[in-house]
Short mmCIF file of C-alpha atoms and ligand atoms in Angstrom, two decimals:
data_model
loop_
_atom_site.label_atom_id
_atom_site.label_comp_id
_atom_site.label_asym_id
_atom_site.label_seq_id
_atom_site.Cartn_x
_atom_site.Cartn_y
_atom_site.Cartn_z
CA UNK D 15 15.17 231.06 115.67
CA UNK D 16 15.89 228.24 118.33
CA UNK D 17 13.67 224.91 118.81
CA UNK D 18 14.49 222.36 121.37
CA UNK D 19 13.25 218.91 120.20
CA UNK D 20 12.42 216.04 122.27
CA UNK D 21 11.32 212.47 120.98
CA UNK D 22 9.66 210.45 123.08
CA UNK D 23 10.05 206.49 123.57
CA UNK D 24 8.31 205.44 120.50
CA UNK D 25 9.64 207.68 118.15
CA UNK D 26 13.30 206.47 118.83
CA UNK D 27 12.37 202.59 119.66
CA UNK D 28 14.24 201.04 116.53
CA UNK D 29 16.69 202.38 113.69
CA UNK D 30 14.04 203.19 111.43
CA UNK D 31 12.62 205.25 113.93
CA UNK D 32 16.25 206.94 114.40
CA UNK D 33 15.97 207.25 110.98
CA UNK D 34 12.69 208.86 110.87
CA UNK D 35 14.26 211.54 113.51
CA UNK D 36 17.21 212.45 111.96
CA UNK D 37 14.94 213.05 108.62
CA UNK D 38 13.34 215.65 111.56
CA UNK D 39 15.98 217.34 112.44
CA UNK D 40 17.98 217.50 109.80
CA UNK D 41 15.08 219.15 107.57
CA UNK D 42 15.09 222.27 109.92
CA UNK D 43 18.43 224.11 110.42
CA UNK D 44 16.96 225.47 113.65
CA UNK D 45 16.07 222.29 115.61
CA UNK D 46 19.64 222.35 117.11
CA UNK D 47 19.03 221.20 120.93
CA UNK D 48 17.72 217.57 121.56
CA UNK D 49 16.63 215.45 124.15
CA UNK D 50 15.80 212.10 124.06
CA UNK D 51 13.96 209.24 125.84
CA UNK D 52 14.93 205.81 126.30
CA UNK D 53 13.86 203.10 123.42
CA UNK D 54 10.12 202.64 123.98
CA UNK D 55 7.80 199.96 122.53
CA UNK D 56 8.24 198.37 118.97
CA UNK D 57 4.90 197.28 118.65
CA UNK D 58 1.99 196.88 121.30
CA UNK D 59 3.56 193.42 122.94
CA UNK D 60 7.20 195.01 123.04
CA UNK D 61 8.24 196.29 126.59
CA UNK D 62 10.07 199.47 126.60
CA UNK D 63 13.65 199.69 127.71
CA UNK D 64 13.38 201.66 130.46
CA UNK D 65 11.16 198.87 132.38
CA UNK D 66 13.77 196.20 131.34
CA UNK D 67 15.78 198.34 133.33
CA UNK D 68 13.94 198.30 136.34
CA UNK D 69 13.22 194.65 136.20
CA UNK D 70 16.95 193.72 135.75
CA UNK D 71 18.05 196.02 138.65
CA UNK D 72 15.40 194.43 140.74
CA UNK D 73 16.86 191.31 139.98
CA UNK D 74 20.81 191.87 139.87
CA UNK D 75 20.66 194.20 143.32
CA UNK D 76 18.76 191.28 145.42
CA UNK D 77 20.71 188.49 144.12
CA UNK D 78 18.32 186.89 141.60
CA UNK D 79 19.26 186.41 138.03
CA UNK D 80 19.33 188.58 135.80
CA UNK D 81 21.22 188.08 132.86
CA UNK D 82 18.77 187.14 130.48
CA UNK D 83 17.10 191.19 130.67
CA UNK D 84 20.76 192.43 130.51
CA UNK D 85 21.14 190.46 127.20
CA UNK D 86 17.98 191.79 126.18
CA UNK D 87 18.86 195.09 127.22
CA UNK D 88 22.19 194.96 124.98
CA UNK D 89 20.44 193.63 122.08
CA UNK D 90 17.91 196.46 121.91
CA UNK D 91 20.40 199.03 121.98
CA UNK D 92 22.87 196.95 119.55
CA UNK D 93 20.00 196.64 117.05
CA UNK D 94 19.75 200.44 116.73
CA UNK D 95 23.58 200.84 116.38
CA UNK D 96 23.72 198.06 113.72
CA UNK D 97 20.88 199.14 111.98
CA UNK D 98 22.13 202.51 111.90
CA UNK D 99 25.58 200.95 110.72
CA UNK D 100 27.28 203.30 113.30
CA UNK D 101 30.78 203.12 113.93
CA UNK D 102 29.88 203.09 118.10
CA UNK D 103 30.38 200.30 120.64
CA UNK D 104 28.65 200.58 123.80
CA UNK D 105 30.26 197.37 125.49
CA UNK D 106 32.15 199.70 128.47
CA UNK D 107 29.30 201.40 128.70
CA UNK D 108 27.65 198.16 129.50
CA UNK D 109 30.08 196.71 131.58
CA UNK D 110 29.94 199.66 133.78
CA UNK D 111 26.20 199.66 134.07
CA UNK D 112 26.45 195.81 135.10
CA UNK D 113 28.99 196.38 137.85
CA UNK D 114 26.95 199.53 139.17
CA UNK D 115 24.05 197.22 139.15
CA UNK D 116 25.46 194.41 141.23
CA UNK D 117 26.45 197.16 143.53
CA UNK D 118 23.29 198.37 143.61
CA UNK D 119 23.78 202.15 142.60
CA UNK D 120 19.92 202.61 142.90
CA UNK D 121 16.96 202.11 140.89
CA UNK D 122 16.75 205.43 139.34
CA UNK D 123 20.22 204.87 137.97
CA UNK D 124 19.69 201.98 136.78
CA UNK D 125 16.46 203.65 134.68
CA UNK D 126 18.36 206.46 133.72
CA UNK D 127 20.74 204.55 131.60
CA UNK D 128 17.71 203.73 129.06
CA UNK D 129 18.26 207.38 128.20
CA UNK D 130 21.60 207.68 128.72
CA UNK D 131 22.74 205.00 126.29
CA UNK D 132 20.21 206.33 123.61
CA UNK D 133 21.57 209.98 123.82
CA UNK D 134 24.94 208.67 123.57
CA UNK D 135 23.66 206.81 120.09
CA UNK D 136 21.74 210.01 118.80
CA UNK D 137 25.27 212.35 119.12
CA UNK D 138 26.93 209.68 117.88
CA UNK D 139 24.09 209.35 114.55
CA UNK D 140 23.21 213.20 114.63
CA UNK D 141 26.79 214.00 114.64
CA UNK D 142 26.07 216.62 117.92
CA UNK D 143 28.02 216.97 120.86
CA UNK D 144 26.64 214.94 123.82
CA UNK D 145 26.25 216.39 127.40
CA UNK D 146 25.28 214.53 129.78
CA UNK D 147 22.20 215.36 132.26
CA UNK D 148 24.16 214.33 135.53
CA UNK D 149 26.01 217.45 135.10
CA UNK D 150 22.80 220.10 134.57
CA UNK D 151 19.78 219.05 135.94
CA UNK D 152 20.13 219.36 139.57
CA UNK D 153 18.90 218.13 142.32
CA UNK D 154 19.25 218.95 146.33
CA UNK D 155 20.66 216.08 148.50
CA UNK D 156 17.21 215.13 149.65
CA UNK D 157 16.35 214.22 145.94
CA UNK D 158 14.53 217.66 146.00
CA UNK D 159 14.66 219.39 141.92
CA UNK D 160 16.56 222.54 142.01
CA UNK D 161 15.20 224.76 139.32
CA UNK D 162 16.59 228.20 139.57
CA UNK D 163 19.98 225.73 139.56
CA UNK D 164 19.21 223.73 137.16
CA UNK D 165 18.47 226.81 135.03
CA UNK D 166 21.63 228.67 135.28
CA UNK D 167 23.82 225.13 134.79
CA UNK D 168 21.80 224.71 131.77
CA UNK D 169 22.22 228.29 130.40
CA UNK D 170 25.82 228.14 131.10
CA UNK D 171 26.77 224.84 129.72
CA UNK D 172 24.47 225.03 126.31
CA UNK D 173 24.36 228.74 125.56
CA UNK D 174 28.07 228.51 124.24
CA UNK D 175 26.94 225.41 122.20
CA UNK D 176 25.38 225.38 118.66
CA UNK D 177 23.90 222.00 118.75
CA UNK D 178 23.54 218.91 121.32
CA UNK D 179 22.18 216.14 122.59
CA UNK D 180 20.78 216.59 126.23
CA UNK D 181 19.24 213.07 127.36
CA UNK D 182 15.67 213.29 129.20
CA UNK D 183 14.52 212.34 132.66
CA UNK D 184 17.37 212.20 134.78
CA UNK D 185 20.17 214.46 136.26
CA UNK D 186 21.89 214.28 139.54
CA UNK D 187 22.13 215.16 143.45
CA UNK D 188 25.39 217.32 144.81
CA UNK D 189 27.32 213.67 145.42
CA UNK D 190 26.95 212.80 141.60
CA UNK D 191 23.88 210.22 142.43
CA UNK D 192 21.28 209.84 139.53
CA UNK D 193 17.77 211.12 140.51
CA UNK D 194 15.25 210.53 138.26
CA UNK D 195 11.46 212.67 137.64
CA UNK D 196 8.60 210.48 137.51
CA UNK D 197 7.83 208.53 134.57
CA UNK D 198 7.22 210.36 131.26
CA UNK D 199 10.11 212.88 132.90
CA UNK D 200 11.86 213.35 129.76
CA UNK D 201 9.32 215.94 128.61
CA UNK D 202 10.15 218.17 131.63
CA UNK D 203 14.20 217.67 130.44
CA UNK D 204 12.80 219.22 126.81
CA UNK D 205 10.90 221.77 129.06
CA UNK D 206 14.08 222.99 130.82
CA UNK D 207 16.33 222.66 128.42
CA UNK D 208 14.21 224.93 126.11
CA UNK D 209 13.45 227.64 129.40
CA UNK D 210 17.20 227.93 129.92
CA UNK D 211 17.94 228.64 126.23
CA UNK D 212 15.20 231.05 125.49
CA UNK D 213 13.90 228.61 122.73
CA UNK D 214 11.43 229.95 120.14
CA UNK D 215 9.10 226.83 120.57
CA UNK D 216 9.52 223.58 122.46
CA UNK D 217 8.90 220.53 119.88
CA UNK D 218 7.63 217.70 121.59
CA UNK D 219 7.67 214.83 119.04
CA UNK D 220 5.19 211.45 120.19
CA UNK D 221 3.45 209.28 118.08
CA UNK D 222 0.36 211.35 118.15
CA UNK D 223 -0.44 214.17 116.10
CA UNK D 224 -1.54 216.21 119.20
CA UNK D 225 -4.67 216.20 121.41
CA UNK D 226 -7.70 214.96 120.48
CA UNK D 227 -11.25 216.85 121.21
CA UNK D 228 -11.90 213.52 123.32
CA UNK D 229 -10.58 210.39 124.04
CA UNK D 230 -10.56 207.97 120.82
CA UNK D 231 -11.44 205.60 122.97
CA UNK D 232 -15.12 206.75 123.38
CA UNK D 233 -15.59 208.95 120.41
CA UNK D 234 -15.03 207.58 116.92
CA UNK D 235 -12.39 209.43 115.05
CA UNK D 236 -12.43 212.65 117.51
CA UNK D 237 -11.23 215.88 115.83
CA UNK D 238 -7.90 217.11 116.51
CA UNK D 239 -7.44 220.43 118.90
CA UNK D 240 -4.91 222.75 116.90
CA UNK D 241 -4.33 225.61 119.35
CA UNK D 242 -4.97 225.07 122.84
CA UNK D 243 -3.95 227.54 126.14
CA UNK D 244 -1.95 226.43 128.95
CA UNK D 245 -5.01 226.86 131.39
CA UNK D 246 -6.92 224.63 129.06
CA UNK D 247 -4.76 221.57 128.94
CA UNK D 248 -4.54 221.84 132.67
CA UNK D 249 -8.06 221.50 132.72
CA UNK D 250 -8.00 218.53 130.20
CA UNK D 251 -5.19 216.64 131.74
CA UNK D 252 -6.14 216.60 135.14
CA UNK D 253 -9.39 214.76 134.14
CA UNK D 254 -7.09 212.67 132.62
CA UNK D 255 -6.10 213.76 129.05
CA UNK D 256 -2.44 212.26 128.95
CA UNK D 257 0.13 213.59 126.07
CA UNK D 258 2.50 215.40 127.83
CA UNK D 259 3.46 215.16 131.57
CA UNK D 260 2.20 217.69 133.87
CA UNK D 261 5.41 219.20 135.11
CA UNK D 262 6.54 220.13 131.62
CA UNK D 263 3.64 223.30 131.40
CA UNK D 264 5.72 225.32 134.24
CA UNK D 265 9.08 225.83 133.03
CA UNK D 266 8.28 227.06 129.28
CA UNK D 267 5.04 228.37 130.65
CA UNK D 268 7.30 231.09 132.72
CA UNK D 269 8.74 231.98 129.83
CA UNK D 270 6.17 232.05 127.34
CA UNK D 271 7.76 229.75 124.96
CA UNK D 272 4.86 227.71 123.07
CA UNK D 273 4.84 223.84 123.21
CA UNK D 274 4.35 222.35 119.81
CA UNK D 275 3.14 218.34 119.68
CA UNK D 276 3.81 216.86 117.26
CA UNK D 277 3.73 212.95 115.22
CA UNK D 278 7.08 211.94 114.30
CA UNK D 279 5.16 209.16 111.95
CA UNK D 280 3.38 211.81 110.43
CA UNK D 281 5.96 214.90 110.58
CA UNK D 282 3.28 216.88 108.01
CA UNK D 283 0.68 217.24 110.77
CA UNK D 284 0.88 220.47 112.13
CA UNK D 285 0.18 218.75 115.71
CA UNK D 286 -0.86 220.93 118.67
CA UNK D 287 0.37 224.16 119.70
CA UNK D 288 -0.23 225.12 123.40
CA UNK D 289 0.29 228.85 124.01
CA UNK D 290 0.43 230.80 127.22
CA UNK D 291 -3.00 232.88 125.13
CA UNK D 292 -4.07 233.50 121.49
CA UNK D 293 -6.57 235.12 119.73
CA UNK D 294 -6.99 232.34 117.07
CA UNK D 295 -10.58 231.31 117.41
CA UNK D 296 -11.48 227.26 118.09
CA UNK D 297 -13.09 225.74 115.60
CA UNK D 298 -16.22 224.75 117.84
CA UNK D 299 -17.30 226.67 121.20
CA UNK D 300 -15.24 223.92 122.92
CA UNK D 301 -11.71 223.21 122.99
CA UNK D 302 -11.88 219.41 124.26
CA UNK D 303 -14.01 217.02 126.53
CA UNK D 304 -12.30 214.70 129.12
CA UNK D 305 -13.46 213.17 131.94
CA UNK D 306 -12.53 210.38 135.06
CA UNK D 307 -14.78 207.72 136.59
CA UNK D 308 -15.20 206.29 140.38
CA UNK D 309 -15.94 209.61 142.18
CA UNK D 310 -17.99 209.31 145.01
CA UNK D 311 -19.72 212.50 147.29
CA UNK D 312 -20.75 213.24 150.68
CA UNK D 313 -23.68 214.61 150.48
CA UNK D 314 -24.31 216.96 154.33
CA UNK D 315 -27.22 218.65 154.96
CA UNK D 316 -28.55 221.10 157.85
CA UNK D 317 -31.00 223.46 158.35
CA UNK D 318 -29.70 226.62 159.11
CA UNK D 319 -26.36 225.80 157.12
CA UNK D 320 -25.52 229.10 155.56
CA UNK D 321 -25.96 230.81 158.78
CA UNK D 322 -23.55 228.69 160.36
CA UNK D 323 -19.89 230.56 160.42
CA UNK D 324 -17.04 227.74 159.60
CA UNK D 325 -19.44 224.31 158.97
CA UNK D 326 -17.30 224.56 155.57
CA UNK D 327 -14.11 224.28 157.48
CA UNK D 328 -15.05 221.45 160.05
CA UNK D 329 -16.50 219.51 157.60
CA UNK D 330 -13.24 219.68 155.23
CA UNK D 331 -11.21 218.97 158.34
CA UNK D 332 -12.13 215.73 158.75
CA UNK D 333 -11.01 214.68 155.37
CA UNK D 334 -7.71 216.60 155.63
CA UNK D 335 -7.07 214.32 159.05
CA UNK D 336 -7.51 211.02 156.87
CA UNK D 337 -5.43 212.62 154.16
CA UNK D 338 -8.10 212.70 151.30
CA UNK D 339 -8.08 215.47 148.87
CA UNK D 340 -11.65 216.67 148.08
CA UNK D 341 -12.16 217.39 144.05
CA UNK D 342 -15.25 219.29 143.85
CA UNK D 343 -17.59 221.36 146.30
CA UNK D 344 -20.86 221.93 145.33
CA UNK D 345 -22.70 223.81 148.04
CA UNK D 346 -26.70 224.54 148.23
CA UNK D 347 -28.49 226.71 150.61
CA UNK D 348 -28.80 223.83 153.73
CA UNK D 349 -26.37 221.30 151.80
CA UNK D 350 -23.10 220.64 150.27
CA UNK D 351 -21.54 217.66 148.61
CA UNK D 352 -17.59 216.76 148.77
CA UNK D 353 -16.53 215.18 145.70
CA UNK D 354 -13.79 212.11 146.32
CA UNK D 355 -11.97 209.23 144.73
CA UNK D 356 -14.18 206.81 145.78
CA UNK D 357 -10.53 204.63 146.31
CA UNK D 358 -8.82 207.13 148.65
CA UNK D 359 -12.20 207.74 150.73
CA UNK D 360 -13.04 204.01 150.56
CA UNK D 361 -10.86 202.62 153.39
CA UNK D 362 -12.23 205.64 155.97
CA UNK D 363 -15.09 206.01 154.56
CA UNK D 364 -16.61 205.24 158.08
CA UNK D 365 -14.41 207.63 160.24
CA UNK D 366 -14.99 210.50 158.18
CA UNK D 367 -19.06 209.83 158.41
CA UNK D 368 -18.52 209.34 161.79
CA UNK D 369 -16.38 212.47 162.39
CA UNK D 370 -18.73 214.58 159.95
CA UNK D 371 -21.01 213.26 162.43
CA UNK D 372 -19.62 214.68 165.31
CA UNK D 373 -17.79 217.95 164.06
CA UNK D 374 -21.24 219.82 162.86
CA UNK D 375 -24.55 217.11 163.82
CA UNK D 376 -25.63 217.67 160.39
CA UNK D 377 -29.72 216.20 159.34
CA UNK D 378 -28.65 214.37 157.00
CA UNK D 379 -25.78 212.48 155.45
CA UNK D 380 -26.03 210.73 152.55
CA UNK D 381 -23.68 208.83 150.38
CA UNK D 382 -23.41 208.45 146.27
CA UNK D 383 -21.40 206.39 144.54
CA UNK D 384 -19.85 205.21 141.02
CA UNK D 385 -20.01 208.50 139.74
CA UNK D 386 -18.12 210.35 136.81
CA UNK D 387 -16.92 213.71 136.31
CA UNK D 388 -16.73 215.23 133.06
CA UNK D 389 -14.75 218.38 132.41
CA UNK D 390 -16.30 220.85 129.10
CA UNK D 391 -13.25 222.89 128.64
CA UNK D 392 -12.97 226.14 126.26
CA UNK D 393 -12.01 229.48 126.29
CA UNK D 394 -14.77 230.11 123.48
CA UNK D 395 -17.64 229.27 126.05
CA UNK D 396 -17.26 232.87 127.63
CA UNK D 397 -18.21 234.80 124.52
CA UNK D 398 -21.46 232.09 123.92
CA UNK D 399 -24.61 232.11 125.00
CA UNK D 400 -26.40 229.22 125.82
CA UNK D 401 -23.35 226.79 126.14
CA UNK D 402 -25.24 225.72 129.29
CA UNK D 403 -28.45 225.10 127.57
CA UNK D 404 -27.28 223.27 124.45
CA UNK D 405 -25.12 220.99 126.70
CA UNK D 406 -27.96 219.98 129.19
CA UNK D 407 -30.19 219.53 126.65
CA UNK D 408 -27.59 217.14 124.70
CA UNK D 409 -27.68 215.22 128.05
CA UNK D 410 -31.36 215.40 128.51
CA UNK D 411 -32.41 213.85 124.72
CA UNK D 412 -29.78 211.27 125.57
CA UNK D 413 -31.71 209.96 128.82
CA UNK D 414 -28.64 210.98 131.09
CA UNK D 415 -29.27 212.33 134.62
CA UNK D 416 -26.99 215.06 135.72
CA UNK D 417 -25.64 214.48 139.27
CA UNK D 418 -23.69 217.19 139.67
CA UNK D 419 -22.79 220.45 137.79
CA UNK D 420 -19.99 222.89 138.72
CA UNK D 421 -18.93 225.94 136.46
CA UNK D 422 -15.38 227.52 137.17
CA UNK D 423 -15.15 231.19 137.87
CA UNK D 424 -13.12 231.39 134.90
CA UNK D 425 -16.37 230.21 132.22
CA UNK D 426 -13.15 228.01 131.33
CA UNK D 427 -14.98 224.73 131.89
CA UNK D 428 -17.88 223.00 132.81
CA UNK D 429 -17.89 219.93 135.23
CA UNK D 430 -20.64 217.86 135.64
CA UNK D 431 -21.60 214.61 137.11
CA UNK D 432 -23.03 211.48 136.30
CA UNK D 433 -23.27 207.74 136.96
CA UNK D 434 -20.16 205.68 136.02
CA UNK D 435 -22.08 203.82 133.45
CA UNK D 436 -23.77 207.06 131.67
CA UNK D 437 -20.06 208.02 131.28
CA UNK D 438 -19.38 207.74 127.42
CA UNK D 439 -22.80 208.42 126.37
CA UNK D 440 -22.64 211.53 128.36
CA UNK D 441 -19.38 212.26 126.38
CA UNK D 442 -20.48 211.34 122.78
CA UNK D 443 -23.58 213.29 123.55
CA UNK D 444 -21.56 216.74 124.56
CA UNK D 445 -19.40 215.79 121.60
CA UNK D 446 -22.15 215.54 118.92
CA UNK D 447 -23.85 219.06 119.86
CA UNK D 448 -20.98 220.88 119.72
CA UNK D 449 -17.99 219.71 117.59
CA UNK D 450 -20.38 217.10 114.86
CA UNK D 451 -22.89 219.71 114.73
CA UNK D 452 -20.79 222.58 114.51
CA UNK D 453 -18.96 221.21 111.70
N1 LIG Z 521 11.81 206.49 129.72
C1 LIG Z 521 11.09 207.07 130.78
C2 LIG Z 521 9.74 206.38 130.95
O1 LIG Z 521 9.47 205.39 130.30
C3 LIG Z 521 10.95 208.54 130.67
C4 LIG Z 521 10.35 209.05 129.39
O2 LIG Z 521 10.23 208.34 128.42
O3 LIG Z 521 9.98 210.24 129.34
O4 LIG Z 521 8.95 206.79 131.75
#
């Protein structure tokens, strides 16, 4: 049995929190490969390191000053040491950082030492070997993310290894230059790193215990989701259900290996598991509720429409020329409606019209706004009947209009529309009829 354990941000943002980790770790014999993000927030004013990072380079690379964040910098990562009482001392670690700085080795290096410097604290507390990421996540010269290389460099260098300390979110380009992924990147590091070894389960430590049925925001004390598929979180996250970063599904997911989330302030949760399938039941006929606001759709009509051969395809057209992805496609006998950002269609709003115009002389043309989508996601709704019914009549008793409604091939999800302002109710509604009154 092999886990690979990463802890985000706020889980390593202090010594207690180090503390906290190693209690973790060194609890389970088999959580043997760790990667780490830089120190995140304290509390809810703090800033995390790894934007003190950018703001300093900002400032030391165009001549402004910048001292001040350095200091600040040094003292974060000084206060963990101390409070740790480790015998470490990062000051040529520093010094090099500086002078890299002042000639400007690049923003992404410069927030790439956030995690550096903290992996190089956690070997140093955990008592693992420390290997840095320059040397096995790899990248093309074009800042392009090799994985099939990154992979084998990974396999290689760790498989011969019984424990380390791998830090997250960077690695490095053929010439040795840091590239970083997008913010959040250390959970694809933990992601790799637990492909290449053939890990048992990925452990992906945050200060959550998991994902939440819906946002906590909107729904008092939501219940937690316990298992959860791969195909259902990308559901949930792409209407905007934020835990784990996207990229960090694929690599494990090609490999099977299970992702496990869980609350390194509460390690007795069980957290959420997300498995490629399972047979364990949900709880309620859903699996979780999300949804995104300030949609907008083109509404086309034309008489004749279906008999038409490739209106679809000169109607999408014109949004592919002004570069706006379309979300949703409802389509009627004479009609269809093209579900946008209302913010990427906003600035062409009138070429496209005018284009639609002119591509396929449609009747009519007609414009919504301010809506909200709201994605029903299970993989119990396939086996019930009436999921439909119960849902739109939630909606109905709570005076909501539905704009739009869109169910995937799959029966995996739901989607439907409404105003911006009929947003939460619309949630807490489709919440109340099937996880309060299911309880
Ligand atoms: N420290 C980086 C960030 O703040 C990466 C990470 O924490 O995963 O985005």
């Amino acid at each position: 049995m092999r886990k690979v354990v990463k802890f985000g941000g706020s889980s390593l943002a202090s010594a207690k929190q180090f503390r906290k980790v190693k209690a973790i770790i060194t609890e389970d014999k088999t959580r043997c490969f760790v990667v780490p993000s830089a120190p995140g927030k304290r509390d809810s004013k703090d800033t995390k390191v790894t934007d003190l990072l950018y703001q300093c380079y900002d400032a030391a690379s165009t001549g402004q000053s910048y001292k001040r964040t350095f200091e600040q910098i040094k003292e974060r990562f000084n206060e963990i040491i101390d409070g740790l009482k480790l015998d470490l001392n990062l000051d040529f670690e520093f010094d090099k950082i500086e002078e890299n700085f002042l000639n400007k080795a690049g923003r992404e290096y410069a927030a790439s030492r956030g995690e550096y410097l903290n992996g190089i604290i956690l070997a140093n507390y955990l008592g693992f070997p420390f290997v840095d990421a320059a040397d096995v996540i790899c990248f093309d010269e074009n800042g392009q993310f090799l994985s099939e290389k990154t992979n084998e460099e990974l396999a290689a260098q760790l498989s011969t290894m019984k424990q380390a300390v791998i830090p997250g979110f960077y690695g490095a380009k053929p010439d040795g230059t840091i590239k970083t992924f997008s913010r959040g990147g250390s959970d694809v590091t933990g992601s790799l790193v637990a492909r290449a070894l053939s890990a048992d389960v990925y452990e992906n430590w945050t200060d959550v215990s998991g994902f939440l049925v819906a946002d906590p925001r909107i729904v008092e004390n939501p219940a937690q989701i316990g298992t959860i598929t791969y195909r259902e979180l990308r559901e949930l996250s792409y209407m905007g259900a934020s835990v784990l970063h996207e990229d960090a599904i694929f690599p494990v997911r090609k490999e099977g290996i299970p992702i496990n989330i869980r609350n390194t302030n509460c390690p007795e949760d069980p957290g959420t598991l997300i498995v490629a399938n399972t047979s364990r039941k949900t709880p309620y006929t859903i699996t979780g509720i999300a949804g995104k606001k300030g949609f907008c759709s083109v509404i086309i009509e034309k008489a004749m429409m279906n008999a038409e051969v490739g209106f679809g395809r000169k109607v999408l057209e014109i949004f592919e020329k002004y570069n706006i992805p379309f979300e949703h496609m409802p389509s009627g006998i004479d009609s269809m409606s093209v579900f946008v950002h209302q913010d990427e269609f906003e600035e062409n709003e009138q070429a496209v019209l005018s284009g639609i115009q002119r591509a396929v002389q449609p009747d009519f043309v007609e414009l919504e706004t301010d809506l909200a989508l709201i994605a029903v996601v299970g993989r119990g709704m396939k086996a019930n009947r009436g999921t439909a019914s119960r849902l739109f009549a939630a909606l109905a008793l709570a005076n909501i209009n539905v704009r739009m409604i869109d169910q995937g091939s799959s029966e995996l999800n739901i989607i439907i529309g409404v105003h911006n302002e009929d947003f939460a109710n619309a949630i807490r509604a489709i919440y109340d009829v099937f996880v309060k009154a299911e309880l």
